[in-house]
Amino acid sequence: MGQKTITLLPSAQRKLTQMGVQIKLARLRRELPATLVAERAGISRATLWAIEKGSPSVSMGAYIQVLLAIGLVDDLLLIAKDDVLGRTLQDMNLPVGKRATKRKTHGKHD
C-alpha cells in the first residue's frame, strides 16, 4: 500500500510547514532527541522528520502523538477556540425584531 499524495493550497502548506518547524523547535528547546520523541510517540524517526517538515501525508494521529510526547497536546484545544467569523455568521442568522415568547406561570395573577 503506497503513501497517499495530498496536495494542499500553498497557504495551507505554509501553515503546516510552520507548525512542523514549531514542533521541531519545541522538541529542541526541551533537549529531546528525535529518537526519544519518535519512540514515545510510537512512530519512526522518518515520520517524526516528516512531521517536523510539515508533511501533509502524515496522519493527524501521528502529529498528536508527537505533541503528546513533547508535552504540547493541550495546544490542540486552541484550534477554532475563538471562532470570530463563525460567531459573526451565526449572529447574522439570529431572528431580529421578534419578541420572546411569554412563559406561562403557575400561580396567582394580579
mmCIF file of N, CA, C and O in Angstrom:
data_model
loop_
_atom_site.group_PDB
_atom_site.id
_atom_site.type_symbol
_atom_site.label_atom_id
_atom_site.label_comp_id
_atom_site.label_asym_id
_atom_site.label_seq_id
_atom_site.Cartn_x
_atom_site.Cartn_y
_atom_site.Cartn_z
ATOM 1 N N MET A 1 0.852 -1.168 0.000
ATOM 2 C CA MET A 1 0.000 0.000 0.000
ATOM 3 C C MET A 1 0.897 1.230 0.000
ATOM 4 O O MET A 1 1.725 1.408 0.877
ATOM 5 N N GLY A 2 0.732 2.103 -0.986
ATOM 6 C CA GLY A 2 1.585 3.268 -1.128
ATOM 7 C C GLY A 2 1.126 4.428 -0.272
ATOM 8 O O GLY A 2 0.016 4.455 0.243
ATOM 9 N N GLN A 3 2.017 5.399 -0.150
ATOM 10 C CA GLN A 3 1.716 6.585 0.628
ATOM 11 C C GLN A 3 0.820 7.503 -0.191
ATOM 12 O O GLN A 3 1.032 7.705 -1.379
ATOM 13 N N LYS A 4 -0.197 8.063 0.453
ATOM 14 C CA LYS A 4 -1.110 8.981 -0.228
ATOM 15 C C LYS A 4 -0.389 10.283 -0.543
ATOM 16 O O LYS A 4 0.401 10.777 0.249
ATOM 17 N N THR A 5 -0.707 10.832 -1.691
ATOM 18 C CA THR A 5 -0.205 12.148 -2.036
ATOM 19 C C THR A 5 -1.328 13.143 -1.802
ATOM 20 O O THR A 5 -2.404 13.023 -2.379
ATOM 21 N N ILE A 6 -1.075 14.093 -0.945
ATOM 22 C CA ILE A 6 -2.059 15.108 -0.629
ATOM 23 C C ILE A 6 -1.512 16.441 -1.100
ATOM 24 O O ILE A 6 -0.410 16.831 -0.741
ATOM 25 N N THR A 7 -2.291 17.125 -1.915
ATOM 26 C CA THR A 7 -1.886 18.420 -2.418
ATOM 27 C C THR A 7 -2.664 19.500 -1.687
ATOM 28 O O THR A 7 -3.890 19.506 -1.703
ATOM 29 N N LEU A 8 -1.937 20.384 -1.038
ATOM 30 C CA LEU A 8 -2.557 21.480 -0.307
ATOM 31 C C LEU A 8 -2.394 22.777 -1.084
ATOM 32 O O LEU A 8 -1.462 22.921 -1.875
ATOM 33 N N LEU A 9 -3.287 23.703 -0.829
ATOM 34 C CA LEU A 9 -3.085 25.048 -1.346
ATOM 35 C C LEU A 9 -1.804 25.601 -0.730
ATOM 36 O O LEU A 9 -1.462 25.252 0.410
ATOM 37 N N PRO A 10 -1.079 26.443 -1.446
ATOM 38 C CA PRO A 10 0.185 26.970 -0.907
ATOM 39 C C PRO A 10 0.041 27.612 0.474
ATOM 40 O O PRO A 10 0.900 27.422 1.335
ATOM 41 N N SER A 11 -1.033 28.350 0.704
ATOM 42 C CA SER A 11 -1.214 28.992 2.016
ATOM 43 C C SER A 11 -1.379 27.952 3.120
ATOM 44 O O SER A 11 -0.846 28.123 4.223
ATOM 45 N N ALA A 12 -2.098 26.882 2.843
ATOM 46 C CA ALA A 12 -2.284 25.814 3.831
ATOM 47 C C ALA A 12 -0.966 25.076 4.073
ATOM 48 O O ALA A 12 -0.641 24.731 5.208
ATOM 49 N N GLN A 13 -0.200 24.844 3.009
ATOM 50 C CA GLN A 13 1.089 24.166 3.158
ATOM 51 C C GLN A 13 2.049 25.010 3.988
ATOM 52 O O GLN A 13 2.793 24.484 4.802
ATOM 53 N N ARG A 14 2.009 26.323 3.804
ATOM 54 C CA ARG A 14 2.872 27.203 4.613
ATOM 55 C C ARG A 14 2.519 27.078 6.091
ATOM 56 O O ARG A 14 3.405 27.043 6.946
ATOM 57 N N LYS A 15 1.227 26.996 6.399
ATOM 58 C CA LYS A 15 0.803 26.846 7.804
ATOM 59 C C LYS A 15 1.283 25.514 8.376
ATOM 60 O O LYS A 15 1.760 25.445 9.504
ATOM 61 N N LEU A 16 1.150 24.464 7.589
ATOM 62 C CA LEU A 16 1.582 23.140 8.043
ATOM 63 C C LEU A 16 3.098 23.099 8.218
ATOM 64 O O LEU A 16 3.603 22.528 9.189
ATOM 65 N N THR A 17 3.822 23.733 7.306
ATOM 66 C CA THR A 17 5.278 23.806 7.418
ATOM 67 C C THR A 17 5.669 24.584 8.668
ATOM 68 O O THR A 17 6.563 24.175 9.411
ATOM 69 N N GLN A 18 4.976 25.687 8.917
ATOM 70 C CA GLN A 18 5.242 26.482 10.110
ATOM 71 C C GLN A 18 4.983 25.666 11.372
ATOM 72 O O GLN A 18 5.755 25.704 12.323
ATOM 73 N N MET A 19 3.891 24.902 11.369
ATOM 74 C CA MET A 19 3.585 24.064 12.524
ATOM 75 C C MET A 19 4.692 23.034 12.743
ATOM 76 O O MET A 19 5.114 22.793 13.875
ATOM 77 N N GLY A 20 5.188 22.429 11.669
ATOM 78 C CA GLY A 20 6.271 21.464 11.770
ATOM 79 C C GLY A 20 7.526 22.073 12.364
ATOM 80 O O GLY A 20 8.175 21.484 13.238
ATOM 81 N N VAL A 21 7.862 23.271 11.913
ATOM 82 C CA VAL A 21 9.035 23.977 12.449
ATOM 83 C C VAL A 21 8.838 24.260 13.931
ATOM 84 O O VAL A 21 9.749 24.083 14.743
ATOM 85 N N GLN A 22 7.640 24.691 14.309
ATOM 86 C CA GLN A 22 7.354 24.984 15.712
ATOM 87 C C GLN A 22 7.455 23.727 16.565
ATOM 88 O O GLN A 22 7.949 23.776 17.707
ATOM 89 N N ILE A 23 7.003 22.604 16.046
ATOM 90 C CA ILE A 23 7.119 21.333 16.774
ATOM 91 C C ILE A 23 8.593 20.982 16.954
ATOM 92 O O ILE A 23 9.029 20.589 18.037
ATOM 93 N N LYS A 24 9.366 21.141 15.893
ATOM 94 C CA LYS A 24 10.805 20.829 15.976
ATOM 95 C C LYS A 24 11.489 21.741 16.993
ATOM 96 O O LYS A 24 12.286 21.271 17.820
ATOM 97 N N LEU A 25 11.201 23.042 16.938
ATOM 98 C CA LEU A 25 11.819 23.968 17.882
ATOM 99 C C LEU A 25 11.435 23.641 19.319
ATOM 100 O O LEU A 25 12.267 23.714 20.225
ATOM 101 N N ALA A 26 10.186 23.252 19.543
ATOM 102 C CA ALA A 26 9.746 22.868 20.892
ATOM 103 C C ALA A 26 10.513 21.638 21.368
ATOM 104 O O ALA A 26 10.925 21.568 22.529
ATOM 105 N N ARG A 27 10.716 20.681 20.456
ATOM 106 C CA ARG A 27 11.484 19.473 20.811
ATOM 107 C C ARG A 27 12.914 19.850 21.169
ATOM 108 O O ARG A 27 13.464 19.390 22.183
ATOM 109 N N LEU A 28 13.523 20.705 20.357
ATOM 110 C CA LEU A 28 14.913 21.099 20.593
ATOM 111 C C LEU A 28 15.060 21.917 21.874
ATOM 112 O O LEU A 28 16.038 21.729 22.626
ATOM 113 N N ARG A 29 14.112 22.810 22.145
ATOM 114 C CA ARG A 29 14.166 23.594 23.385
ATOM 115 C C ARG A 29 14.094 22.697 24.606
ATOM 116 O O ARG A 29 14.676 22.995 25.644
ATOM 117 N N ARG A 30 13.387 21.594 24.478
ATOM 118 C CA ARG A 30 13.268 20.637 25.587
ATOM 119 C C ARG A 30 14.450 19.669 25.626
ATOM 120 O O ARG A 30 14.505 18.796 26.483
ATOM 121 N N GLU A 31 15.343 19.822 24.653
ATOM 122 C CA GLU A 31 16.533 18.966 24.532
ATOM 123 C C GLU A 31 16.160 17.486 24.451
ATOM 124 O O GLU A 31 16.786 16.637 25.068
ATOM 125 N N LEU A 32 15.109 17.215 23.659
ATOM 126 C CA LEU A 32 14.662 15.842 23.460
ATOM 127 C C LEU A 32 15.181 15.341 22.113
ATOM 128 O O LEU A 32 14.882 15.943 21.073
ATOM 129 N N PRO A 33 15.953 14.254 22.124
ATOM 130 C CA PRO A 33 16.445 13.704 20.858
ATOM 131 C C PRO A 33 15.293 13.159 20.013
ATOM 132 O O PRO A 33 14.274 12.685 20.535
ATOM 133 N N ALA A 34 15.462 13.227 18.709
ATOM 134 C CA ALA A 34 14.439 12.740 17.776
ATOM 135 C C ALA A 34 14.111 11.276 18.041
ATOM 136 O O ALA A 34 12.940 10.886 17.988
ATOM 137 N N THR A 35 15.112 10.482 18.343
ATOM 138 C CA THR A 35 14.860 9.055 18.579
ATOM 139 C C THR A 35 13.949 8.849 19.792
ATOM 140 O O THR A 35 13.061 7.999 19.759
ATOM 141 N N LEU A 36 14.142 9.633 20.841
ATOM 142 C CA LEU A 36 13.326 9.501 22.045
ATOM 143 C C LEU A 36 11.882 9.935 21.779
ATOM 144 O O LEU A 36 10.934 9.242 22.169
ATOM 145 N N VAL A 37 11.704 11.060 21.093
ATOM 146 C CA VAL A 37 10.358 11.550 20.799
ATOM 147 C C VAL A 37 9.628 10.571 19.885
ATOM 148 O O VAL A 37 8.459 10.249 20.104
ATOM 149 N N ALA A 38 10.334 10.065 18.878
ATOM 150 C CA ALA A 38 9.720 9.093 17.968
ATOM 151 C C ALA A 38 9.306 7.838 18.736
ATOM 152 O O ALA A 38 8.206 7.318 18.535
ATOM 153 N N GLU A 39 10.164 7.386 19.623
ATOM 154 C CA GLU A 39 9.846 6.192 20.416
ATOM 155 C C GLU A 39 8.634 6.442 21.311
ATOM 156 O O GLU A 39 7.714 5.622 21.365
ATOM 157 N N ARG A 40 8.613 7.581 21.992
ATOM 158 C CA ARG A 40 7.487 7.916 22.876
ATOM 159 C C ARG A 40 6.181 8.058 22.088
ATOM 160 O O ARG A 40 5.110 7.742 22.595
ATOM 161 N N ALA A 41 6.291 8.566 20.860
ATOM 162 C CA ALA A 41 5.112 8.776 20.026
ATOM 163 C C ALA A 41 4.686 7.503 19.302
ATOM 164 O O ALA A 41 3.610 7.460 18.715
ATOM 165 N N GLY A 42 5.547 6.480 19.316
ATOM 166 C CA GLY A 42 5.218 5.226 18.643
ATOM 167 C C GLY A 42 5.314 5.332 17.125
ATOM 168 O O GLY A 42 4.563 4.663 16.404
ATOM 169 N N ILE A 43 6.230 6.180 16.650
ATOM 170 C CA ILE A 43 6.422 6.373 15.213
ATOM 171 C C ILE A 43 7.902 6.214 14.880
ATOM 172 O O ILE A 43 8.750 6.164 15.781
ATOM 173 N N SER A 44 8.202 6.166 13.601
ATOM 174 C CA SER A 44 9.611 6.084 13.191
ATOM 175 C C SER A 44 10.237 7.475 13.206
ATOM 176 O O SER A 44 9.538 8.493 13.197
ATOM 177 N N ARG A 45 11.578 7.498 13.212
ATOM 178 C CA ARG A 45 12.270 8.792 13.128
ATOM 179 C C ARG A 45 11.940 9.480 11.809
ATOM 180 O O ARG A 45 11.812 10.700 11.753
ATOM 181 N N ALA A 46 11.791 8.697 10.751
ATOM 182 C CA ALA A 46 11.459 9.269 9.445
ATOM 183 C C ALA A 46 10.104 9.980 9.491
ATOM 184 O O ALA A 46 9.933 11.060 8.906
ATOM 185 N N THR A 47 9.145 9.391 10.199
ATOM 186 C CA THR A 47 7.833 10.033 10.335
ATOM 187 C C THR A 47 7.952 11.306 11.158
ATOM 188 O O THR A 47 7.334 12.330 10.826
ATOM 189 N N LEU A 48 8.757 11.284 12.216
ATOM 190 C CA LEU A 48 8.968 12.489 13.016
ATOM 191 C C LEU A 48 9.583 13.586 12.153
ATOM 192 O O LEU A 48 9.155 14.731 12.205
ATOM 193 N N TRP A 49 10.564 13.240 11.353
ATOM 194 C CA TRP A 49 11.195 14.242 10.488
ATOM 195 C C TRP A 49 10.191 14.782 9.469
ATOM 196 O O TRP A 49 10.197 15.968 9.167
ATOM 197 N N ALA A 50 9.308 13.924 8.973
ATOM 198 C CA ALA A 50 8.267 14.387 8.046
ATOM 199 C C ALA A 50 7.320 15.364 8.751
ATOM 200 O O ALA A 50 6.916 16.379 8.176
ATOM 201 N N ILE A 51 6.988 15.075 9.998
ATOM 202 C CA ILE A 51 6.141 15.971 10.786
ATOM 203 C C ILE A 51 6.833 17.313 10.975
ATOM 204 O O ILE A 51 6.227 18.373 10.812
ATOM 205 N N GLU A 52 8.111 17.269 11.302
ATOM 206 C CA GLU A 52 8.862 18.493 11.540
ATOM 207 C C GLU A 52 9.072 19.303 10.262
ATOM 208 O O GLU A 52 9.429 20.476 10.320
ATOM 209 N N LYS A 53 8.829 18.693 9.107
ATOM 210 C CA LYS A 53 8.880 19.408 7.830
ATOM 211 C C LYS A 53 7.486 19.832 7.379
ATOM 212 O O LYS A 53 7.336 20.492 6.356
ATOM 213 N N GLY A 54 6.457 19.413 8.124
ATOM 214 C CA GLY A 54 5.090 19.790 7.793
ATOM 215 C C GLY A 54 4.497 18.979 6.661
ATOM 216 O O GLY A 54 3.736 19.493 5.852
ATOM 217 N N SER A 55 4.788 17.708 6.632
ATOM 218 C CA SER A 55 4.266 16.849 5.572
ATOM 219 C C SER A 55 2.765 16.633 5.722
ATOM 220 O O SER A 55 2.287 16.223 6.782
ATOM 221 N N PRO A 56 1.992 16.876 4.641
ATOM 222 C CA PRO A 56 0.548 16.661 4.709
ATOM 223 C C PRO A 56 0.156 15.190 4.622
ATOM 224 O O PRO A 56 -0.999 14.848 4.877
ATOM 225 N N SER A 57 1.093 14.321 4.285
ATOM 226 C CA SER A 57 0.755 12.902 4.138
ATOM 227 C C SER A 57 0.840 12.137 5.459
ATOM 228 O O SER A 57 0.435 10.991 5.536
ATOM 229 N N VAL A 58 1.353 12.785 6.511
ATOM 230 C CA VAL A 58 1.430 12.147 7.824
ATOM 231 C C VAL A 58 0.076 12.308 8.504
ATOM 232 O O VAL A 58 -0.530 13.381 8.454
ATOM 233 N N SER A 59 -0.386 11.247 9.144
ATOM 234 C CA SER A 59 -1.714 11.297 9.773
ATOM 235 C C SER A 59 -1.757 12.294 10.922
ATOM 236 O O SER A 59 -0.747 12.564 11.587
ATOM 237 N N MET A 60 -2.932 12.822 11.137
ATOM 238 C CA MET A 60 -3.118 13.746 12.253
ATOM 239 C C MET A 60 -2.823 13.049 13.582
ATOM 240 O O MET A 60 -2.308 13.656 14.512
ATOM 241 N N GLY A 61 -3.119 11.762 13.626
ATOM 242 C CA GLY A 61 -2.835 10.990 14.838
ATOM 243 C C GLY A 61 -1.358 10.999 15.180
ATOM 244 O O GLY A 61 -0.983 11.085 16.349
ATOM 245 N N ALA A 62 -0.504 10.922 14.172
ATOM 246 C CA ALA A 62 0.941 10.949 14.405
ATOM 247 C C ALA A 62 1.365 12.327 14.924
ATOM 248 O O ALA A 62 2.189 12.434 15.839
ATOM 249 N N TYR A 63 0.801 13.384 14.329
ATOM 250 C CA TYR A 63 1.091 14.733 14.837
ATOM 251 C C TYR A 63 0.693 14.838 16.312
ATOM 252 O O TYR A 63 1.425 15.374 17.133
ATOM 253 N N ILE A 64 -0.489 14.316 16.649
ATOM 254 C CA ILE A 64 -0.981 14.378 18.027
ATOM 255 C C ILE A 64 -0.074 13.597 18.969
ATOM 256 O O ILE A 64 0.234 14.051 20.075
ATOM 257 N N GLN A 65 0.380 12.424 18.534
ATOM 258 C CA GLN A 65 1.267 11.622 19.375
ATOM 259 C C GLN A 65 2.573 12.358 19.660
ATOM 260 O O GLN A 65 3.113 12.280 20.762
ATOM 261 N N VAL A 66 3.091 13.077 18.660
ATOM 262 C CA VAL A 66 4.322 13.852 18.865
ATOM 263 C C VAL A 66 4.061 14.995 19.838
ATOM 264 O O VAL A 66 4.862 15.240 20.748
ATOM 265 N N LEU A 67 2.946 15.686 19.665
ATOM 266 C CA LEU A 67 2.616 16.762 20.606
ATOM 267 C C LEU A 67 2.481 16.228 22.028
ATOM 268 O O LEU A 67 2.920 16.872 22.984
ATOM 269 N N LEU A 68 1.905 15.058 22.164
ATOM 270 C CA LEU A 68 1.788 14.421 23.473
ATOM 271 C C LEU A 68 3.176 14.099 24.035
ATOM 272 O O LEU A 68 3.461 14.354 25.204
ATOM 273 N N ALA A 69 4.048 13.586 23.185
ATOM 274 C CA ALA A 69 5.393 13.193 23.613
ATOM 275 C C ALA A 69 6.237 14.380 24.073
ATOM 276 O O ALA A 69 7.111 14.225 24.924
ATOM 277 N N ILE A 70 5.966 15.558 23.522
ATOM 278 C CA ILE A 70 6.745 16.736 23.923
ATOM 279 C C ILE A 70 5.986 17.638 24.899
ATOM 280 O O ILE A 70 6.457 18.701 25.265
ATOM 281 N N GLY A 71 4.802 17.211 25.308
ATOM 282 C CA GLY A 71 4.054 17.936 26.329
ATOM 283 C C GLY A 71 3.218 19.100 25.826
ATOM 284 O O GLY A 71 2.929 20.018 26.591
ATOM 285 N N LEU A 72 2.830 19.072 24.558
ATOM 286 C CA LEU A 72 2.050 20.172 23.997
ATOM 287 C C LEU A 72 0.693 19.742 23.444
ATOM 288 O O LEU A 72 0.078 20.489 22.683
ATOM 289 N N VAL A 73 0.213 18.579 23.818
ATOM 290 C CA VAL A 73 -1.031 18.074 23.245
ATOM 291 C C VAL A 73 -2.232 18.975 23.560
ATOM 292 O O VAL A 73 -3.150 19.093 22.755
ATOM 293 N N ASP A 74 -2.211 19.672 24.688
ATOM 294 C CA ASP A 74 -3.335 20.546 25.038
ATOM 295 C C ASP A 74 -3.449 21.746 24.102
ATOM 296 O O ASP A 74 -4.507 22.375 24.027
ATOM 297 N N ASP A 75 -2.374 22.062 23.391
ATOM 298 C CA ASP A 75 -2.436 23.160 22.423
ATOM 299 C C ASP A 75 -3.446 22.876 21.315
ATOM 300 O O ASP A 75 -3.942 23.800 20.671
ATOM 301 N N LEU A 76 -3.773 21.618 21.100
ATOM 302 C CA LEU A 76 -4.780 21.273 20.087
ATOM 303 C C LEU A 76 -6.142 21.885 20.414
ATOM 304 O O LEU A 76 -6.932 22.162 19.525
ATOM 305 N N LEU A 77 -6.392 22.095 21.692
ATOM 306 C CA LEU A 77 -7.673 22.652 22.105
ATOM 307 C C LEU A 77 -7.809 24.128 21.738
ATOM 308 O O LEU A 77 -8.899 24.694 21.829
ATOM 309 N N LEU A 78 -6.718 24.739 21.283
ATOM 310 C CA LEU A 78 -6.767 26.139 20.863
ATOM 311 C C LEU A 78 -7.298 26.293 19.442
ATOM 312 O O LEU A 78 -7.700 27.383 19.042
ATOM 313 N N ILE A 79 -7.330 25.190 18.690
ATOM 314 C CA ILE A 79 -7.806 25.245 17.312
ATOM 315 C C ILE A 79 -9.301 25.569 17.315
ATOM 316 O O ILE A 79 -10.092 24.884 17.947
ATOM 317 N N ALA A 80 -9.649 26.623 16.616
ATOM 318 C CA ALA A 80 -11.035 27.090 16.457
ATOM 319 C C ALA A 80 -11.701 27.437 17.788
ATOM 320 O O ALA A 80 -12.927 27.491 17.873
ATOM 321 N N LYS A 81 -10.917 27.692 18.816
ATOM 322 C CA LYS A 81 -11.486 28.018 20.117
ATOM 323 C C LYS A 81 -12.252 29.330 20.068
ATOM 324 O O LYS A 81 -13.368 29.425 20.553
ATOM 325 N N ASP A 82 -11.648 30.348 19.494
ATOM 326 C CA ASP A 82 -12.286 31.656 19.408
ATOM 327 C C ASP A 82 -12.649 31.891 17.950
ATOM 328 O O ASP A 82 -11.944 32.573 17.222
ATOM 329 N N ASP A 83 -13.756 31.313 17.529
ATOM 330 C CA ASP A 83 -14.193 31.347 16.132
ATOM 331 C C ASP A 83 -14.976 32.627 15.855
ATOM 332 O O ASP A 83 -16.202 32.628 15.826
ATOM 333 N N VAL A 84 -14.251 33.718 15.662
ATOM 334 C CA VAL A 84 -14.874 35.026 15.479
ATOM 335 C C VAL A 84 -15.760 35.033 14.233
ATOM 336 O O VAL A 84 -16.915 35.477 14.285
ATOM 337 N N LEU A 85 -15.261 34.543 13.119
ATOM 338 C CA LEU A 85 -16.056 34.530 11.890
ATOM 339 C C LEU A 85 -17.310 33.668 12.059
ATOM 340 O O LEU A 85 -18.413 34.078 11.695
ATOM 341 N N GLY A 86 -17.156 32.482 12.620
ATOM 342 C CA GLY A 86 -18.298 31.588 12.822
ATOM 343 C C GLY A 86 -19.359 32.209 13.715
ATOM 344 O O GLY A 86 -20.565 32.120 13.440
ATOM 345 N N ARG A 87 -18.930 32.867 14.774
ATOM 346 C CA ARG A 87 -19.886 33.515 15.681
ATOM 347 C C ARG A 87 -20.581 34.683 14.988
ATOM 348 O O ARG A 87 -21.784 34.905 15.184
ATOM 349 N N THR A 88 -19.840 35.426 14.177
ATOM 350 C CA THR A 88 -20.441 36.541 13.440
ATOM 351 C C THR A 88 -21.495 36.026 12.470
ATOM 352 O O THR A 88 -22.596 36.577 12.383
ATOM 353 N N LEU A 89 -21.161 34.959 11.745
ATOM 354 C CA LEU A 89 -22.125 34.380 10.808
ATOM 355 C C LEU A 89 -23.351 33.856 11.539
ATOM 356 O O LEU A 89 -24.482 34.023 11.086
ATOM 357 N N GLN A 90 -23.137 33.240 12.683
ATOM 358 C CA GLN A 90 -24.246 32.739 13.483
ATOM 359 C C GLN A 90 -25.133 33.890 13.950
ATOM 360 O O GLN A 90 -26.357 33.820 13.855
ATOM 361 N N ASP A 91 -24.518 34.959 14.411
ATOM 362 C CA ASP A 91 -25.281 36.110 14.886
ATOM 363 C C ASP A 91 -26.083 36.758 13.769
ATOM 364 O O ASP A 91 -27.169 37.297 14.005
ATOM 365 N N MET A 92 -25.561 36.712 12.552
ATOM 366 C CA MET A 92 -26.267 37.300 11.412
ATOM 367 C C MET A 92 -27.568 36.550 11.114
ATOM 368 O O MET A 92 -28.499 37.122 10.562
ATOM 369 N N ASN A 93 -27.640 35.292 11.481
ATOM 370 C CA ASN A 93 -28.822 34.478 11.218
ATOM 371 C C ASN A 93 -29.821 34.454 12.363
ATOM 372 O O ASN A 93 -30.842 33.790 12.272
ATOM 373 N N LEU A 94 -29.514 35.171 13.446
ATOM 374 C CA LEU A 94 -30.448 35.212 14.565
ATOM 375 C C LEU A 94 -31.662 36.051 14.183
ATOM 376 O O LEU A 94 -31.542 37.058 13.496
ATOM 377 N N PRO A 95 -32.842 35.650 14.617
ATOM 378 C CA PRO A 95 -34.037 36.435 14.290
ATOM 379 C C PRO A 95 -33.952 37.818 14.920
ATOM 380 O O PRO A 95 -33.570 37.967 16.070
ATOM 381 N N VAL A 96 -34.306 38.821 14.154
ATOM 382 C CA VAL A 96 -34.242 40.199 14.626
ATOM 383 C C VAL A 96 -35.668 40.746 14.698
ATOM 384 O O VAL A 96 -36.473 40.522 13.808
ATOM 385 N N GLY A 97 -35.965 41.487 15.752
ATOM 386 C CA GLY A 97 -37.256 42.134 15.878
ATOM 387 C C GLY A 97 -38.360 41.233 16.400
ATOM 388 O O GLY A 97 -39.505 41.641 16.483
ATOM 389 N N LYS A 98 -38.051 40.012 16.737
ATOM 390 C CA LYS A 98 -39.072 39.125 17.288
ATOM 391 C C LYS A 98 -38.981 39.159 18.801
ATOM 392 O O LYS A 98 -37.893 39.209 19.369
ATOM 393 N N ARG A 99 -40.133 39.135 19.416
ATOM 394 C CA ARG A 99 -40.170 39.135 20.868
ATOM 395 C C ARG A 99 -40.095 37.708 21.378
ATOM 396 O O ARG A 99 -40.532 36.776 20.724
ATOM 397 N N ALA A 100 -39.565 37.592 22.525
ATOM 398 C CA ALA A 100 -39.510 36.282 23.163
ATOM 399 C C ALA A 100 -40.925 35.848 23.507
ATOM 400 O O ALA A 100 -41.786 36.671 23.815
ATOM 401 N N THR A 101 -41.167 34.577 23.444
ATOM 402 C CA THR A 101 -42.497 34.084 23.786
ATOM 403 C C THR A 101 -42.703 34.201 25.288
ATOM 404 O O THR A 101 -41.776 34.042 26.074
ATOM 405 N N LYS A 102 -43.959 34.517 25.650
ATOM 406 C CA LYS A 102 -44.274 34.634 27.067
ATOM 407 C C LYS A 102 -44.378 33.246 27.667
ATOM 408 O O LYS A 102 -44.910 32.334 27.057
ATOM 409 N N ARG A 103 -43.876 33.141 28.846
ATOM 410 C CA ARG A 103 -43.961 31.872 29.549
ATOM 411 C C ARG A 103 -45.212 31.867 30.402
ATOM 412 O O ARG A 103 -45.588 32.850 31.013
ATOM 413 N N LYS A 104 -45.822 30.726 30.449
ATOM 414 C CA LYS A 104 -46.997 30.573 31.324
ATOM 415 C C LYS A 104 -46.484 30.369 32.742
ATOM 416 O O LYS A 104 -45.542 29.589 32.960
ATOM 417 N N THR A 105 -47.084 31.083 33.644
ATOM 418 C CA THR A 105 -46.677 30.915 35.029
ATOM 419 C C THR A 105 -47.773 30.194 35.782
ATOM 420 O O THR A 105 -48.947 30.280 35.451
ATOM 421 N N HIS A 106 -47.368 29.481 36.728
ATOM 422 C CA HIS A 106 -48.317 28.742 37.567
ATOM 423 C C HIS A 106 -48.449 29.487 38.883
ATOM 424 O O HIS A 106 -47.480 29.712 39.569
ATOM 425 N N GLY A 107 -49.614 29.914 39.199
ATOM 426 C CA GLY A 107 -49.828 30.659 40.428
ATOM 427 C C GLY A 107 -50.857 31.750 40.185
ATOM 428 O O GLY A 107 -51.486 31.839 39.159
ATOM 429 N N LYS A 108 -50.967 32.623 41.183
ATOM 430 C CA LYS A 108 -51.969 33.689 41.108
ATOM 431 C C LYS A 108 -51.489 34.793 40.186
ATOM 432 O O LYS A 108 -50.302 35.118 40.125
ATOM 433 N N HIS A 109 -52.445 35.405 39.503
ATOM 434 C CA HIS A 109 -52.167 36.584 38.671
ATOM 435 C C HIS A 109 -52.889 37.748 39.285
ATOM 436 O O HIS A 109 -54.026 37.642 39.722
ATOM 437 N N ASP A 110 -52.293 38.901 39.324
ATOM 438 C CA ASP A 110 -52.932 40.103 39.889
ATOM 439 C C ASP A 110 -53.852 40.743 38.904
ATOM 440 O O ASP A 110 -53.746 40.797 37.774
#
